[in-house]
Coordinates of C-alpha atoms and ligand atoms in Angstrom, one line a residue:
M23 CA 86.8 105.7 101.0
T24 CA 84.3 108.1 102.4
S25 CA 85.3 106.2 105.5
Q26 CA 88.4 107.3 105.5
K27 CA 89.7 110.5 108.0
D28 CA 92.9 111.1 107.2
K29 CA 93.9 113.0 104.2
F30 CA 97.3 111.2 103.8
W31 CA 96.2 108.0 103.6
W32 CA 98.4 107.9 100.8
K33 CA 101.5 108.3 102.5
K34 CA 101.9 104.6 103.8
A35 CA 100.5 102.7 101.2
I36 CA 101.8 99.6 98.4
G37 CA 100.1 100.6 94.7
Y38 CA 99.2 97.6 92.6
Q39 CA 99.3 98.6 89.3
I40 CA 96.3 96.3 87.2
Y41 CA 96.6 96.2 83.5
P42 CA 93.4 94.3 83.1
I43 CA 93.6 93.3 79.7
S44 CA 96.4 91.1 80.3
F45 CA 94.9 90.1 84.5
F46 CA 92.3 87.7 84.5
D47 CA 89.2 87.0 81.8
S48 CA 86.4 86.1 83.2
N49 CA 83.3 85.4 80.5
D50 CA 86.4 83.9 78.4
D51 CA 86.3 86.3 75.4
G52 CA 90.0 86.4 75.7
I53 CA 89.7 89.7 77.0
G54 CA 90.9 89.8 80.9
D55 CA 87.8 92.7 82.5
I56 CA 86.5 93.5 85.8
R57 CA 84.7 90.6 86.6
G58 CA 88.3 89.6 86.7
I59 CA 89.4 91.4 88.8
I60 CA 86.4 91.2 91.4
Q61 CA 86.8 87.2 91.2
K62 CA 91.3 88.5 92.3
I63 CA 90.5 90.9 95.4
D64 CA 91.7 87.3 96.9
Y65 CA 94.4 87.0 95.8
I66 CA 94.7 90.9 95.7
K67 CA 94.7 90.8 99.7
Y68 CA 96.9 87.7 100.0
L69 CA 100.0 89.9 98.5
G70 CA 98.4 92.4 101.3
V71 CA 98.9 95.4 98.2
D72 CA 96.2 98.6 99.4
L73 CA 96.0 101.1 96.4
I74 CA 95.2 100.1 92.9
W75 CA 95.8 101.4 89.9
L76 CA 93.9 100.6 87.4
N77 CA 95.0 101.2 83.8
P78 CA 92.5 102.5 81.1
V79 CA 88.9 100.9 80.7
Y80 CA 87.1 103.7 79.6
R81 CA 85.2 103.3 76.1
S82 CA 88.0 102.8 73.1
P83 CA 88.7 101.7 70.0
K84 CA 91.6 100.6 71.2
I85 CA 94.5 101.8 69.3
D86 CA 96.5 102.3 72.1
N87 CA 95.4 99.5 74.5
G88 CA 92.3 102.5 75.5
Y89 CA 94.2 105.2 76.2
D90 CA 92.8 106.6 72.8
I91 CA 89.1 107.3 74.3
S92 CA 86.6 107.7 73.1
N93 CA 83.9 108.1 76.1
F94 CA 85.0 109.5 79.1
Q95 CA 82.3 108.4 81.5
E96 CA 81.3 105.0 79.7
I97 CA 82.7 101.9 80.4
D98 CA 84.2 99.3 76.9
P99 CA 82.9 96.6 76.4
D100 CA 85.4 94.4 76.7
F101 CA 85.8 95.6 79.9
G102 CA 81.8 95.6 81.7
T103 CA 80.0 98.4 82.9
L104 CA 79.3 100.9 84.9
E105 CA 77.7 99.0 88.1
D106 CA 80.6 96.3 87.3
L107 CA 83.7 98.7 88.6
K108 CA 81.0 100.0 91.2
E109 CA 81.2 96.9 92.0
L110 CA 85.4 96.6 92.5
I111 CA 85.3 100.2 94.1
E112 CA 83.1 98.3 97.3
L113 CA 84.1 94.9 97.2
L114 CA 87.8 97.0 97.3
H115 CA 87.0 99.4 99.5
Q116 CA 85.2 96.5 102.2
N117 CA 88.3 94.9 102.5
G118 CA 90.0 98.3 103.0
I119 CA 91.6 98.7 99.1
H120 CA 91.5 101.7 97.3
L121 CA 90.9 102.3 93.6
I122 CA 92.3 105.2 91.5
M123 CA 92.4 105.4 87.8
D124 CA 93.9 107.3 84.9
L125 CA 92.5 110.4 83.5
V126 CA 93.8 110.0 79.4
I127 CA 93.2 114.5 79.6
N128 CA 96.4 115.3 76.8
H129 CA 94.1 114.1 73.8
T130 CA 90.9 111.8 73.0
S131 CA 90.6 109.1 70.3
D132 CA 89.2 110.0 67.1
Q133 CA 86.7 108.5 67.6
H134 CA 85.3 110.8 70.4
P135 CA 82.4 112.7 69.8
W136 CA 84.0 115.7 69.8
F137 CA 86.5 115.0 67.2
I138 CA 84.1 113.4 65.1
Q139 CA 81.8 116.6 65.5
A140 CA 85.1 119.1 65.2
L141 CA 85.6 117.2 61.8
Q142 CA 82.8 118.2 60.3
S143 CA 83.5 122.1 60.0
K144 CA 86.0 124.6 60.7
D145 CA 82.6 126.2 62.7
N146 CA 81.4 123.3 64.8
K147 CA 81.4 124.2 68.5
Y148 CA 83.6 121.7 69.1
H149 CA 86.1 122.4 65.8
D150 CA 88.6 124.5 68.9
Y151 CA 88.7 121.5 71.5
Y152 CA 91.9 120.1 69.4
H153 CA 94.5 122.0 67.7
W154 CA 94.2 123.2 63.9
V155 CA 96.4 125.1 61.4
D156 CA 95.6 125.5 58.3
G157 CA 97.6 124.9 54.7
D158 CA 98.1 121.8 52.6
A159 CA 99.0 118.7 51.3
N160 CA 102.2 118.8 51.0
H161 CA 104.1 121.5 53.7
L162 CA 104.6 119.7 57.1
P163 CA 102.9 123.4 60.2
N164 CA 107.0 122.9 61.9
D165 CA 109.3 119.8 62.3
W166 CA 108.1 118.3 65.5
E167 CA 108.1 114.8 65.5
N168 CA 107.5 112.3 68.8
W169 CA 109.4 109.7 70.1
S170 CA 108.9 107.4 67.9
G171 CA 110.1 109.7 65.1
D172 CA 106.6 109.9 63.4
F173 CA 105.1 113.7 62.6
E174 CA 102.8 114.8 65.0
W175 CA 100.5 116.2 62.4
T176 CA 97.8 114.5 59.9
F177 CA 96.6 116.8 57.1
V178 CA 91.7 116.2 57.1
P179 CA 91.8 117.8 53.0
H180 CA 87.9 118.4 53.0
L181 CA 89.2 121.4 56.2
K182 CA 92.3 122.0 54.4
Q183 CA 93.9 121.8 57.7
W184 CA 96.6 119.9 60.0
Y185 CA 95.2 119.2 63.3
F186 CA 98.2 118.2 66.1
H187 CA 98.7 114.8 68.0
I188 CA 101.5 114.1 70.2
F189 CA 100.8 110.6 69.9
N190 CA 99.7 108.7 67.0
S191 CA 97.3 109.4 64.6
K192 CA 94.4 108.6 65.2
M193 CA 95.1 110.3 68.9
P194 CA 94.6 114.2 68.0
D195 CA 95.7 116.5 71.4
L196 CA 93.1 118.8 73.5
N197 CA 93.7 122.6 72.7
W198 CA 94.0 123.8 76.4
E199 CA 94.0 126.9 75.4
N200 CA 89.5 126.3 75.5
P201 CA 87.9 128.2 78.2
K202 CA 85.0 125.7 76.9
L203 CA 87.3 122.7 77.0
R204 CA 88.9 122.8 80.6
D205 CA 85.2 123.2 81.4
E206 CA 84.3 119.8 79.9
I207 CA 87.7 118.5 81.4
I208 CA 86.8 119.9 85.0
S209 CA 83.1 118.7 84.4
M210 CA 84.0 114.9 83.9
I211 CA 87.1 114.6 86.8
K212 CA 83.8 115.5 89.2
W213 CA 82.0 113.1 88.1
W214 CA 84.7 110.4 88.4
L215 CA 85.1 111.8 91.5
E216 CA 81.8 111.1 93.1
F217 CA 81.7 108.0 91.4
G218 CA 83.9 106.8 94.5
I219 CA 87.5 106.6 92.9
D220 CA 90.1 107.6 94.8
G221 CA 92.1 109.2 93.3
F222 CA 93.8 109.7 90.4
R223 CA 97.0 108.8 87.9
L224 CA 97.9 111.8 85.4
D225 CA 98.8 110.4 81.7
A226 CA 100.9 112.6 80.1
I227 CA 99.8 115.5 81.6
S228 CA 103.4 117.1 81.3
H229 CA 102.0 118.2 77.2
I230 CA 99.3 119.7 78.0
K231 CA 100.7 123.1 76.7
K232 CA 101.8 123.3 73.6
M233 CA 104.3 126.2 73.2
P234 CA 103.0 128.2 69.4
F235 CA 103.1 125.9 67.1
D236 CA 106.5 128.0 65.1
N237 CA 108.3 127.1 67.5
L238 CA 110.9 125.4 65.3
M239 CA 112.2 121.5 66.9
A240 CA 115.3 122.3 65.3
D241 CA 115.6 125.8 67.5
V242 CA 115.6 124.1 70.5
P243 CA 119.7 124.7 71.5
S244 CA 121.2 121.3 72.2
D245 CA 121.8 121.3 75.7
K246 CA 117.5 121.1 76.5
D247 CA 115.1 118.3 74.9
K248 CA 113.9 118.7 72.4
W249 CA 110.1 117.7 72.6
S250 CA 110.5 121.2 75.1
V251 CA 108.1 122.7 72.2
H252 CA 105.6 121.1 73.9
T253 CA 106.7 119.6 78.1
N254 CA 106.5 121.6 81.2
V255 CA 106.1 124.5 78.9
N256 CA 105.1 127.9 80.3
G257 CA 101.7 128.5 81.8
F258 CA 101.0 125.4 81.6
K259 CA 100.8 125.8 85.5
D260 CA 97.8 127.2 85.4
F261 CA 95.7 124.1 83.7
L262 CA 97.2 122.2 86.8
E263 CA 96.0 125.1 89.0
L264 CA 93.0 124.1 87.7
I265 CA 92.7 120.6 88.2
K266 CA 94.5 121.0 91.1
N267 CA 91.6 123.1 92.8
V268 CA 89.1 120.2 92.5
F269 CA 91.2 117.4 93.3
S270 CA 92.0 119.1 97.2
Q271 CA 88.5 119.4 97.8
Y272 CA 88.5 115.1 97.8
P273 CA 90.2 113.1 100.2
I274 CA 91.8 111.7 97.1
F275 CA 95.5 110.0 95.8
T276 CA 97.1 111.5 93.1
V277 CA 100.6 110.0 91.1
G278 CA 101.7 112.3 87.2
E279 CA 103.6 111.1 85.2
A280 CA 105.5 113.5 84.4
S281 CA 108.1 113.1 81.0
G282 CA 110.9 115.9 82.2
V283 CA 110.7 116.7 85.5
S284 CA 113.7 116.3 86.8
S285 CA 114.6 115.4 90.3
S286 CA 114.6 118.7 91.9
L287 CA 111.9 120.5 90.4
A288 CA 109.1 116.6 91.7
Q289 CA 109.4 118.6 95.2
I290 CA 107.3 121.7 93.3
W291 CA 105.4 119.0 91.7
T292 CA 104.5 118.0 94.3
G293 CA 104.4 117.1 98.3
E294 CA 101.1 119.5 100.0
Q295 CA 102.3 122.6 98.2
G296 CA 102.4 120.6 94.8
Y297 CA 99.8 120.0 91.9
F298 CA 99.5 116.1 92.2
N299 CA 100.4 113.8 95.6
S300 CA 103.2 112.1 93.6
I301 CA 104.7 111.5 91.0
F302 CA 106.2 108.3 88.8
E303 CA 109.6 109.5 87.2
L304 CA 110.7 108.2 83.8
E305 CA 114.4 108.6 84.2
H306 CA 115.4 105.3 85.7
N307 CA 113.7 102.9 82.7
I308 CA 115.7 105.7 79.5
H309 CA 117.8 102.6 77.7
D310 CA 119.9 103.7 75.1
E311 CA 122.8 101.6 76.6
T312 CA 123.3 98.3 74.2
D313 CA 124.3 95.6 74.5
L314 CA 128.4 93.9 72.1
N315 CA 125.1 93.2 70.0
G316 CA 123.9 96.3 69.6
R317 CA 120.3 96.0 72.3
P318 CA 118.8 98.1 73.8
I319 CA 120.1 97.3 78.1
G320 CA 118.9 98.6 81.1
N321 CA 122.0 99.4 83.1
R322 CA 122.2 98.3 86.8
F323 CA 124.3 101.2 87.4
Q324 CA 122.8 103.8 86.4
F325 CA 120.0 102.7 87.8
K326 CA 120.8 102.8 90.9
N327 CA 122.9 106.2 91.3
I328 CA 118.8 107.8 88.9
I329 CA 116.3 105.7 91.6
D330 CA 119.4 107.8 94.6
R331 CA 119.6 110.6 93.3
W332 CA 115.1 111.4 92.9
Q333 CA 114.4 110.1 96.7
T334 CA 118.3 111.8 98.2
D335 CA 115.9 114.8 96.4
T336 CA 112.3 114.7 97.9
R337 CA 113.8 113.8 101.2
S338 CA 112.2 116.6 103.1
F339 CA 109.8 117.7 100.9
G340 CA 108.4 116.3 98.1
W341 CA 106.4 112.2 97.2
M342 CA 107.6 110.2 94.6
S343 CA 106.1 107.0 93.7
P344 CA 108.2 104.4 93.2
Y345 CA 108.7 101.3 91.0
L346 CA 110.9 99.7 88.7
S347 CA 108.7 99.0 85.8
N348 CA 105.3 98.9 84.2
H349 CA 102.9 98.5 81.1
D350 CA 105.2 100.6 79.0
N351 CA 109.1 98.7 79.5
P352 CA 110.0 95.6 79.5
R353 CA 109.6 93.5 83.1
A354 CA 111.9 94.9 85.6
L355 CA 113.1 91.0 85.5
Q356 CA 115.3 91.2 82.2
T357 CA 116.3 95.1 83.2
W358 CA 118.0 95.5 85.8
G359 CA 118.2 91.8 86.8
D360 CA 118.1 88.1 84.9
N361 CA 114.9 87.9 83.5
K362 CA 114.9 84.1 85.3
S363 CA 115.2 83.5 88.7
S364 CA 113.6 84.2 91.5
K365 CA 116.4 85.2 93.1
S366 CA 117.1 88.3 91.0
A367 CA 113.1 88.8 91.0
K368 CA 113.8 88.7 95.8
A369 CA 116.4 91.5 94.1
L370 CA 114.2 94.2 92.7
A371 CA 111.5 93.6 95.2
T372 CA 113.9 94.7 98.5
I373 CA 114.9 97.7 96.8
L374 CA 111.3 99.0 95.4
L375 CA 109.3 97.6 98.5
S376 CA 112.1 99.6 101.1
L377 CA 112.5 103.0 98.9
Q378 CA 110.9 105.9 100.1
G379 CA 107.5 106.7 99.6
T380 CA 104.0 105.1 98.1
P381 CA 105.7 102.3 95.8
F382 CA 103.2 100.8 92.9
V383 CA 104.5 96.7 92.3
Y384 CA 103.5 96.2 88.3
F385 CA 101.3 93.0 87.9
G386 CA 102.9 89.7 86.8
D387 CA 106.5 91.6 89.1
E388 CA 105.4 89.7 92.2
I389 CA 105.6 85.7 90.4
G390 CA 109.4 87.2 88.8
I391 CA 107.0 86.6 84.9
P392 CA 110.3 87.4 82.9
S393 CA 109.7 89.9 80.1
F394 CA 108.2 88.1 76.6
N395 CA 110.5 87.5 73.9
F396 CA 108.4 88.2 70.5
Q397 CA 108.9 85.4 67.6
S398 CA 108.1 87.0 65.4
I399 CA 106.5 91.7 64.6
E400 CA 102.8 89.6 64.0
E401 CA 102.9 88.5 67.3
I402 CA 103.8 92.4 68.5
N403 CA 100.1 94.6 69.0
D404 CA 102.1 97.7 70.4
P405 CA 101.5 100.6 67.6
E406 CA 105.0 102.7 68.5
A407 CA 106.7 99.1 67.7
H408 CA 105.2 98.4 64.9
I409 CA 106.4 102.2 63.5
K410 CA 110.0 101.9 64.4
Y411 CA 110.0 98.3 62.9
D412 CA 108.2 100.2 59.6
S413 CA 111.0 102.8 60.0
L414 CA 114.2 100.1 59.6
I415 CA 112.6 97.6 57.4
T416 CA 112.5 101.3 54.7
K417 CA 116.2 102.7 55.7
G418 CA 117.5 99.0 54.5
E419 CA 117.2 96.5 57.0
N420 CA 116.6 92.5 56.8
P421 CA 113.1 92.1 58.7
Q422 CA 115.1 89.7 61.3
D423 CA 117.6 91.9 62.5
A424 CA 114.3 94.4 62.9
L425 CA 113.0 92.0 64.8
S426 CA 115.9 91.8 67.2
E427 CA 116.1 95.4 67.6
I428 CA 112.6 95.9 68.1
G429 CA 111.8 92.3 70.6
V430 CA 114.5 93.1 73.0
W431 CA 113.3 95.8 74.1
N432 CA 109.1 96.9 73.3
R433 CA 105.8 97.6 75.5
D434 CA 104.4 94.6 74.7
Q435 CA 107.2 92.6 76.6
G436 CA 106.1 93.3 79.8
R437 CA 102.3 93.2 79.0
S438 CA 101.0 89.5 78.0
P439 CA 98.7 88.2 80.5
M440 CA 99.2 87.2 84.6
Q441 CA 99.9 83.6 85.6
W442 CA 97.2 82.2 87.6
N443 CA 98.1 78.5 87.1
S444 CA 99.5 76.2 85.0
D445 CA 96.4 75.1 83.3
K446 CA 96.3 76.2 79.2
N447 CA 96.5 80.3 79.0
A448 CA 97.5 80.0 82.7
G449 CA 94.2 79.8 83.7
F450 CA 94.5 83.7 82.6
T451 CA 91.8 82.3 79.6
K452 CA 89.2 79.2 79.0
G453 CA 88.7 81.4 75.2
T454 CA 91.8 82.6 72.7
P455 CA 94.4 84.4 74.6
Y456 CA 93.7 87.9 72.7
F457 CA 97.6 87.8 74.0
K458 CA 100.3 85.0 73.8
V459 CA 100.9 83.6 77.1
N460 CA 104.0 83.8 78.8
P461 CA 105.7 79.9 77.7
S462 CA 107.6 80.6 82.0
Y463 CA 104.0 79.4 83.2
K464 CA 104.0 76.0 83.4
K465 CA 107.6 77.0 86.6
V466 CA 106.2 80.5 87.2
N467 CA 103.1 80.5 88.1
V468 CA 100.9 81.9 91.6
E469 CA 99.1 78.4 92.4
Q470 CA 102.3 76.8 92.4
Q471 CA 104.0 80.2 94.3
I472 CA 100.9 80.4 96.8
K473 CA 101.9 76.6 98.3
Q474 CA 105.6 77.2 98.4
N475 CA 107.0 78.4 101.6
D476 CA 109.6 80.7 99.5
S477 CA 108.7 81.5 96.8
T478 CA 108.9 85.2 94.8
L479 CA 105.4 85.7 95.7
N480 CA 105.7 84.7 99.4
Y481 CA 108.7 87.3 99.4
Y482 CA 106.6 89.7 98.0
K483 CA 104.1 89.3 100.7
K484 CA 106.3 89.2 103.1
L485 CA 107.8 92.3 102.2
I486 CA 105.2 94.5 101.8
A487 CA 103.7 93.1 105.5
L488 CA 106.6 94.5 106.9
R489 CA 106.7 97.6 105.5
K490 CA 103.5 98.2 106.8
K491 CA 104.1 97.4 110.7
N492 CA 108.2 99.0 110.0
S493 CA 108.5 102.7 110.7
A494 CA 111.0 102.7 109.1
L495 CA 111.0 101.1 105.9
N496 CA 107.7 102.8 106.5
D497 CA 108.1 106.7 107.1
G498 CA 112.5 107.1 107.5
E499 CA 114.4 109.3 105.7
Y500 CA 116.5 108.1 102.4
Y501 CA 119.8 107.6 102.6
G502 CA 121.8 106.8 100.4
I503 CA 125.9 104.4 100.7
E504 CA 128.0 105.4 99.2
S505 CA 129.5 101.7 98.1
N506 CA 132.4 99.5 97.6
D507 CA 131.3 98.2 95.0
Q508 CA 128.8 99.7 92.4
N509 CA 126.9 96.7 91.9
I510 CA 125.8 97.1 95.1
F511 CA 122.7 99.6 96.3
A512 CA 122.5 100.4 100.1
F513 CA 120.7 102.6 102.2
I514 CA 119.0 103.0 104.9
R515 CA 115.9 104.5 106.1
K516 CA 115.5 106.4 108.8
A517 CA 112.6 107.3 111.2
K518 CA 112.4 108.7 115.0
D519 CA 112.9 105.6 116.4
K520 CA 114.0 102.6 113.9
T521 CA 116.6 102.5 111.3
T522 CA 116.5 99.7 108.4
L523 CA 119.5 98.8 106.0
T524 CA 118.1 97.9 102.7
L525 CA 121.7 96.3 101.0
V526 CA 121.1 94.3 97.7
N527 CA 124.3 93.1 95.6
L528 CA 122.7 93.9 92.0
S529 CA 125.2 91.6 90.3
E530 CA 125.8 87.1 89.2
N531 CA 129.0 87.4 91.4
Q532 CA 129.7 87.0 95.3
N533 CA 130.5 90.2 96.6
K534 CA 131.9 91.9 99.6
F535 CA 129.7 95.6 101.1
V536 CA 132.3 97.3 103.0
L537 CA 130.1 98.3 106.2
P538 CA 131.1 102.6 106.4
E539 CA 132.5 102.7 110.3
K540 CA 130.0 104.8 110.9
I541 CA 127.4 101.8 110.3
L542 CA 129.3 99.6 112.2
N543 CA 129.3 101.5 114.9
F544 CA 125.3 99.9 115.8
N545 CA 123.8 97.1 117.3
W546 CA 121.6 95.5 113.5
H547 CA 120.2 92.7 113.7
P548 CA 118.1 91.1 110.2
L549 CA 114.1 91.6 108.8
I550 CA 114.6 89.9 105.8
N551 CA 116.7 87.8 103.6
N552 CA 116.1 86.1 100.0
F553 CA 118.7 83.8 101.1
I554 CA 118.3 81.3 104.0
G555 CA 121.4 80.8 106.4
N556 CA 122.7 83.6 108.9
L557 CA 123.9 86.8 107.9
K558 CA 127.3 87.7 110.0
I559 CA 127.5 91.4 110.4
E560 CA 131.0 92.6 110.1
K561 CA 133.6 94.7 108.6
K562 CA 132.8 93.4 105.1
I563 CA 129.6 91.5 104.9
S564 CA 129.7 88.8 102.0
L565 CA 126.6 89.1 99.6
N566 CA 126.3 86.4 97.2
P567 CA 124.6 86.8 93.7
W568 CA 121.7 88.6 94.4
N569 CA 121.4 89.1 97.6
A570 CA 119.2 91.6 99.5
I571 CA 119.0 91.6 103.1
I572 CA 116.8 94.2 105.7
L573 CA 118.4 94.6 108.4
E574 CA 116.9 96.9 111.6
S575 CA 119.0 98.7 114.0
D576 CA 117.1 100.3 117.1
D577 CA 119.9 102.8 118.9
Y578 CA 121.2 103.8 115.5
E579 CA 121.8 107.8 114.9
Ligands
GLC603 C1 101.6 107.7 78.4 C2 100.8 105.5 79.4 C3 100.9 105.0 77.8 C4 100.3 106.1 75.7 C5 100.5 107.7 76.0 C6 99.5 108.0 75.5 O1 102.6 107.5 78.1 O2 101.4 105.5 80.0 O3 100.6 103.7 77.1 O4 100.4 105.9 75.1 O5 100.6 108.1 77.3 O6 98.5 108.2 76.4
CA604 CA1 87.2 88.9 79.0

């Protein structure tokens, strides 16, 4: 926003992630679009958030829902036009709301004109915009494989060359070693900033530099991540500096998707001297735990400890963007809540909105949409899930078991359309929705929750308003509090004149929190509680299942 004077406006902002394809369909073709967001600005204002992160709306064949871009400076016709986007930005700005977009510069779509040209011949001027290794179809250039277990190379017979791709074979990686490519990216970034957006979320930014391809994953020492061959590789800081030089000329907000970055390194990556204003850590969404049936589950205890460490490490230096789930994960309500109750949705909200940093709410979490439960593999769009499913079938697993393994933890679980009302298709579209609407919409929807005073939505609204006006929740430093019960997440936010204490019982059991002596010596009064009734502040505070409370003190030291 041009009228914005304060360079650090984002420190007070509350973010809202919109996955546009699933937000609101304005022309009934079944696909959410930019004009759909325009029609819902009043809702965004009602919620009270003031910073939107819009997932990709660029021109794209949508193999990976828009992260495979075929033109960086055009809007995909499914989503609308550049004029629509301009209008959206103007309307948001008139309401004091900023908008950031995804910046996807690790790769393009294979339909990008650069790649189409690059395929023509080895001496085409765009050939070096990508990574190539000479060879024959029977010998992969190296043993690098990605998170889905796929090799990261595809052979092009007429060139007798392999090209490199960390993600899908239809998403070739850009060659950042080439200065011409870097220049193109820099001018594209400037073009968008001049267009009037307020910053970027930097997609897969940790991967823009690769080790020389003769390094093998098999040789990576066992105490290191095998993906270190293309994650935060020495020398990539030079690339980040280049981008940062452009960013620093604008009063914008940037948040990096910081794969492989440790909480201690977050201080260097972010803050006033960092590459970005802020980062999203990926650690709390790692799901290597399984339940009794061998299905992946989120571990609440681990979640609490991971968040606590990131907050502690960035208390005085650096700046985080806390979030629960996003478009790459099942919904938080499934992972750390009970996947159904409004109480557990509110408990999670209380944690998110009282942490330090610039928090982001994932669309739909504010009404407590549960994770999607898939009945067949055909219902899943995500290519990552299909690759995993196919490999289970190849290993001899029967389709039902393979589906139940994939079905409980995949990226599409949190991507179902927004639930606006109890009409057909949850009011998301009057056409045929591109993705099945979550059957919960009859009960869980915006229209109903606006009317209901104690709804999840109105609780979010209250929390957001509270964070805006409370100096401790807004600016305070984070101090974790050790708790007697591993399911209780307890922490303090301390500003000069005010302190808050957040207590959340992340379990379906009644629990008692033993208040540390030091805290007991001061005066506390409740600011918000997801249960009705008077809270007694005493040595042992009794917490109901999923109880979440924020207390405030003016004299705490
Ligand atoms: C990021 C995005 C994810 C995408 C990937 C490749 O991780 O969040 O959705 O598939 O990058 O662009
Ligand atoms: Ca549409």
